[in-house]
């Protein structure tokens, strides 16, 4: 370095060009560092700072007057040489995967291990010649002649290391180019052009000895970097919201988003999706069906979607959260050409809606059950309100409503209406002799006979104690007398009770509707008079308004039946 200071330096056009490129790259790095966050920003800035270091060392090498000075600056360039592909590959991977995660001190230190090691080896090359051998010398004896480097084994090791990163970067670009469309695709094409030009320049130099102005063409190819990125930034919106916001938006969505390839392997998932599984970070390439917890459900939904879709919300987790799952094809245009690239699953959390719906369903079922119970109770109460609990015949309360409808129908259609007031003879004596339970048996048995005698033409009522009523709409007195005669015939047979067979007779008063406006009370008074007339004249008989109406005799309780008075 002492000789370098004593020699005459000259800023050649080549050195000026490299200096201009270096200044442009550093300005680009400064501008990018001040922009809003975008995927891979840290790695992008570090890669271009390394590029600036390499360009500065290359400029000094070109401007240096002696071979010794040139070799010194060539060795000084190595930290930058190693930084560029290392961090460029990291940038491409983060950008392709839309990762806005900062490098952090740990990752930065890890990625800087080889650049620092390369710098140490390069600075100590005079002691071991592992990077540049002893045959390294100027191409000719003229001042500032370019160097011909004798590449040692470490040089080739570093070259292999760098190309591993460059190939990884190319793979990231290629994978992204398959899946993206629109402006973002042009960005990746720009990255591809830059990477391939630099690889081509470097391979031409180390494999075929191609030079520019007698020097390594790789630093000069960085001029393409400025052109490509100027085009991308000015004309194609690189680092604008369009290519950046997609991942930021997806990452900040409260709803899970998962992207799978055509084979069902996971290629992208936002934090909300990872939270469903408990995974701290994405296991790229993990089949969707193997995701902890939710994987089988999501895989089945994808299968159902391929067969026509399933719009039902899916339950995920042991304490289920409910999600509506929308499946979007990543590249529908490519799919139409027979190549399906993958699918994106958007899971909209509808847990609260489903919980409310379930609560409403349970409440509705409960309400319906209660309504059914109330309806049944109402029906039972309504039945109990109009039915006699012992005989299940209609009671006196129902008679009022029934009479009004029946009489209105009879008058409206010009038909008859008759009723008979019926009383079981000597019922008190039965109760006194056999007890009230046997009396109840008799009442129920007599009610059954009364119901059968009335059939479809009459309606039976129990209006108190042993007193019954048979309403006969549409029946004149002859028809009514016939119904009562049928009842007497049925009643001739003994009734079975818990104390054995018992014969009873009945007395009845039969009346028919006469004058218009005659109400129930009037009719009952007339019937009651006929009933008491039957009892006064010996019981076991029917007394009608028409004394000439006769009922055929019947045997009752072992003796001749009565007659109609």
PDB file of C-alpha atoms in Angstrom, residues 401-504:
ATOM      1  CA  UNK A 401    -123.244 -22.671  22.672  1.00  0.00           C
ATOM      2  CA  UNK A 402    -124.447 -25.839  20.987  1.00  0.00           C
ATOM      3  CA  UNK A 403    -128.125 -24.954  21.285  1.00  0.00           C
ATOM      4  CA  UNK A 404    -127.673 -21.553  19.633  1.00  0.00           C
ATOM      5  CA  UNK A 405    -125.885 -23.027  16.605  1.00  0.00           C
ATOM      6  CA  UNK A 406    -128.227 -26.023  16.268  1.00  0.00           C
ATOM      7  CA  UNK A 407    -131.417 -23.970  16.522  1.00  0.00           C
ATOM      8  CA  UNK A 408    -130.098 -21.363  14.080  1.00  0.00           C
ATOM      9  CA  UNK A 409    -129.311 -24.133  11.590  1.00  0.00           C
ATOM     10  CA  UNK A 410    -132.749 -25.747  12.068  1.00  0.00           C
ATOM     11  CA  UNK A 411    -134.607 -22.493  11.553  1.00  0.00           C
ATOM     12  CA  UNK A 412    -132.434 -21.513   8.626  1.00  0.00           C
ATOM     13  CA  UNK A 413    -133.054 -24.818   6.866  1.00  0.00           C
ATOM     14  CA  UNK A 414    -136.681 -25.361   7.946  1.00  0.00           C
ATOM     15  CA  UNK A 415    -135.909 -28.524   9.917  1.00  0.00           C
ATOM     16  CA  UNK A 416    -136.989 -29.769  13.327  1.00  0.00           C
ATOM     17  CA  UNK A 417    -135.187 -29.765  16.644  1.00  0.00           C
ATOM     18  CA  UNK A 418    -136.067 -31.913  19.674  1.00  0.00           C
ATOM     19  CA  UNK A 419    -134.511 -32.603  23.019  1.00  0.00           C
ATOM     20  CA  UNK A 420    -135.155 -35.027  25.856  1.00  0.00           C
ATOM     21  CA  UNK A 421    -134.374 -34.426  29.512  1.00  0.00           C
ATOM     22  CA  UNK A 422    -133.511 -37.838  31.045  1.00  0.00           C
ATOM     23  CA  UNK A 423    -133.197 -38.916  34.685  1.00  0.00           C
ATOM     24  CA  UNK A 424    -132.097 -42.342  36.006  1.00  0.00           C
ATOM     25  CA  UNK A 425    -134.813 -43.754  38.242  1.00  0.00           C
ATOM     26  CA  UNK A 426    -134.042 -44.434  41.900  1.00  0.00           C
ATOM     27  CA  UNK A 427    -130.365 -43.538  41.459  1.00  0.00           C
ATOM     28  CA  UNK A 428    -130.037 -42.345  45.071  1.00  0.00           C
ATOM     29  CA  UNK A 429    -131.121 -45.768  46.268  1.00  0.00           C
ATOM     30  CA  UNK A 430    -128.337 -47.372  44.200  1.00  0.00           C
ATOM     31  CA  UNK A 431    -125.794 -45.010  45.751  1.00  0.00           C
ATOM     32  CA  UNK A 432    -127.096 -45.696  49.232  1.00  0.00           C
ATOM     33  CA  UNK A 433    -127.046 -49.468  48.741  1.00  0.00           C
ATOM     34  CA  UNK A 434    -123.857 -49.962  46.687  1.00  0.00           C
ATOM     35  CA  UNK A 435    -121.871 -46.774  47.268  1.00  0.00           C
ATOM     36  CA  UNK A 436    -120.891 -43.848  45.118  1.00  0.00           C
ATOM     37  CA  UNK A 437    -118.253 -45.743  43.143  1.00  0.00           C
ATOM     38  CA  UNK A 438    -120.852 -48.173  41.887  1.00  0.00           C
ATOM     39  CA  UNK A 439    -123.057 -45.177  41.176  1.00  0.00           C
ATOM     40  CA  UNK A 440    -120.255 -43.718  39.077  1.00  0.00           C
ATOM     41  CA  UNK A 441    -120.035 -47.019  37.184  1.00  0.00           C
ATOM     42  CA  UNK A 442    -123.743 -46.798  36.404  1.00  0.00           C
ATOM     43  CA  UNK A 443    -123.456 -43.178  35.240  1.00  0.00           C
ATOM     44  CA  UNK A 444    -120.602 -44.045  32.859  1.00  0.00           C
ATOM     45  CA  UNK A 445    -122.377 -47.110  31.502  1.00  0.00           C
ATOM     46  CA  UNK A 446    -125.608 -45.179  30.959  1.00  0.00           C
ATOM     47  CA  UNK A 447    -123.653 -42.368  29.244  1.00  0.00           C
ATOM     48  CA  UNK A 448    -122.197 -44.913  26.812  1.00  0.00           C
ATOM     49  CA  UNK A 449    -125.676 -46.221  25.973  1.00  0.00           C
ATOM     50  CA  UNK A 450    -126.991 -42.696  25.543  1.00  0.00           C
ATOM     51  CA  UNK A 451    -124.121 -41.868  23.199  1.00  0.00           C
ATOM     52  CA  UNK A 452    -124.754 -44.974  21.124  1.00  0.00           C
ATOM     53  CA  UNK A 453    -128.503 -44.335  20.953  1.00  0.00           C
ATOM     54  CA  UNK A 454    -127.932 -40.800  19.742  1.00  0.00           C
ATOM     55  CA  UNK A 455    -125.463 -41.982  17.099  1.00  0.00           C
ATOM     56  CA  UNK A 456    -124.844 -39.393  14.407  1.00  0.00           C
ATOM     57  CA  UNK A 457    -128.305 -37.856  14.806  1.00  0.00           C
ATOM     58  CA  UNK A 458    -128.103 -36.788  18.439  1.00  0.00           C
ATOM     59  CA  UNK A 459    -125.717 -35.142  20.904  1.00  0.00           C
ATOM     60  CA  UNK A 460    -125.622 -36.324  24.540  1.00  0.00           C
ATOM     61  CA  UNK A 461    -125.039 -34.099  27.579  1.00  0.00           C
ATOM     62  CA  UNK A 462    -124.745 -34.671  31.319  1.00  0.00           C
ATOM     63  CA  UNK A 463    -126.251 -31.618  32.983  1.00  0.00           C
ATOM     64  CA  UNK A 464    -126.004 -32.666  36.625  1.00  0.00           C
ATOM     65  CA  UNK A 465    -126.074 -35.706  38.937  1.00  0.00           C
ATOM     66  CA  UNK A 466    -128.050 -38.497  37.271  1.00  0.00           C
ATOM     67  CA  UNK A 467    -129.710 -36.073  34.850  1.00  0.00           C
ATOM     68  CA  UNK A 468    -128.862 -36.216  31.137  1.00  0.00           C
ATOM     69  CA  UNK A 469    -130.010 -34.473  27.968  1.00  0.00           C
ATOM     70  CA  UNK A 470    -130.207 -35.790  24.422  1.00  0.00           C
ATOM     71  CA  UNK A 471    -130.352 -33.084  21.713  1.00  0.00           C
ATOM     72  CA  UNK A 472    -131.720 -34.265  18.370  1.00  0.00           C
ATOM     73  CA  UNK A 473    -131.279 -31.673  15.580  1.00  0.00           C
ATOM     74  CA  UNK A 474    -133.322 -32.370  12.455  1.00  0.00           C
ATOM     75  CA  UNK A 475    -135.607 -34.798  14.322  1.00  0.00           C
ATOM     76  CA  UNK A 476    -139.326 -34.342  14.588  1.00  0.00           C
ATOM     77  CA  UNK A 477    -141.208 -35.968  17.423  1.00  0.00           C
ATOM     78  CA  UNK A 478    -141.627 -39.312  15.657  1.00  0.00           C
ATOM     79  CA  UNK A 479    -137.871 -39.551  15.002  1.00  0.00           C
ATOM     80  CA  UNK A 480    -137.119 -38.407  18.556  1.00  0.00           C
ATOM     81  CA  UNK A 481    -139.484 -41.007  19.982  1.00  0.00           C
ATOM     82  CA  UNK A 482    -137.674 -43.633  17.903  1.00  0.00           C
ATOM     83  CA  UNK A 483    -134.282 -42.614  19.316  1.00  0.00           C
ATOM     84  CA  UNK A 484    -135.577 -42.820  22.870  1.00  0.00           C
ATOM     85  CA  UNK A 485    -137.158 -46.181  22.133  1.00  0.00           C
ATOM     86  CA  UNK A 486    -133.744 -47.401  20.967  1.00  0.00           C
ATOM     87  CA  UNK A 487    -132.234 -46.118  24.207  1.00  0.00           C
ATOM     88  CA  UNK A 488    -134.877 -47.994  26.227  1.00  0.00           C
ATOM     89  CA  UNK A 489    -134.081 -51.200  24.358  1.00  0.00           C
ATOM     90  CA  UNK A 490    -130.355 -50.781  25.035  1.00  0.00           C
ATOM     91  CA  UNK A 491    -131.045 -49.955  28.660  1.00  0.00           C
ATOM     92  CA  UNK A 492    -133.060 -53.124  29.181  1.00  0.00           C
ATOM     93  CA  UNK A 493    -129.810 -55.089  29.545  1.00  0.00           C
ATOM     94  CA  UNK A 494    -128.126 -55.063  32.988  1.00  0.00           C
ATOM     95  CA  UNK A 495    -125.181 -52.724  33.497  1.00  0.00           C
ATOM     96  CA  UNK A 496    -121.912 -54.200  34.735  1.00  0.00           C
ATOM     97  CA  UNK A 497    -120.423 -52.498  37.789  1.00  0.00           C
ATOM     98  CA  UNK A 498    -117.761 -53.388  40.293  1.00  0.00           C
ATOM     99  CA  UNK A 499    -120.570 -54.853  42.466  1.00  0.00           C
ATOM    100  CA  UNK A 500    -121.969 -56.939  39.633  1.00  0.00           C
ATOM    101  CA  UNK A 501    -124.842 -56.517  37.165  1.00  0.00           C
ATOM    102  CA  UNK A 502    -127.478 -53.916  38.025  1.00  0.00           C
ATOM    103  CA  UNK A 503    -130.673 -53.023  36.162  1.00  0.00           C
ATOM    104  CA  UNK A 504    -131.923 -49.448  36.156  1.00  0.00           C
TER     105      UNK A 504
END
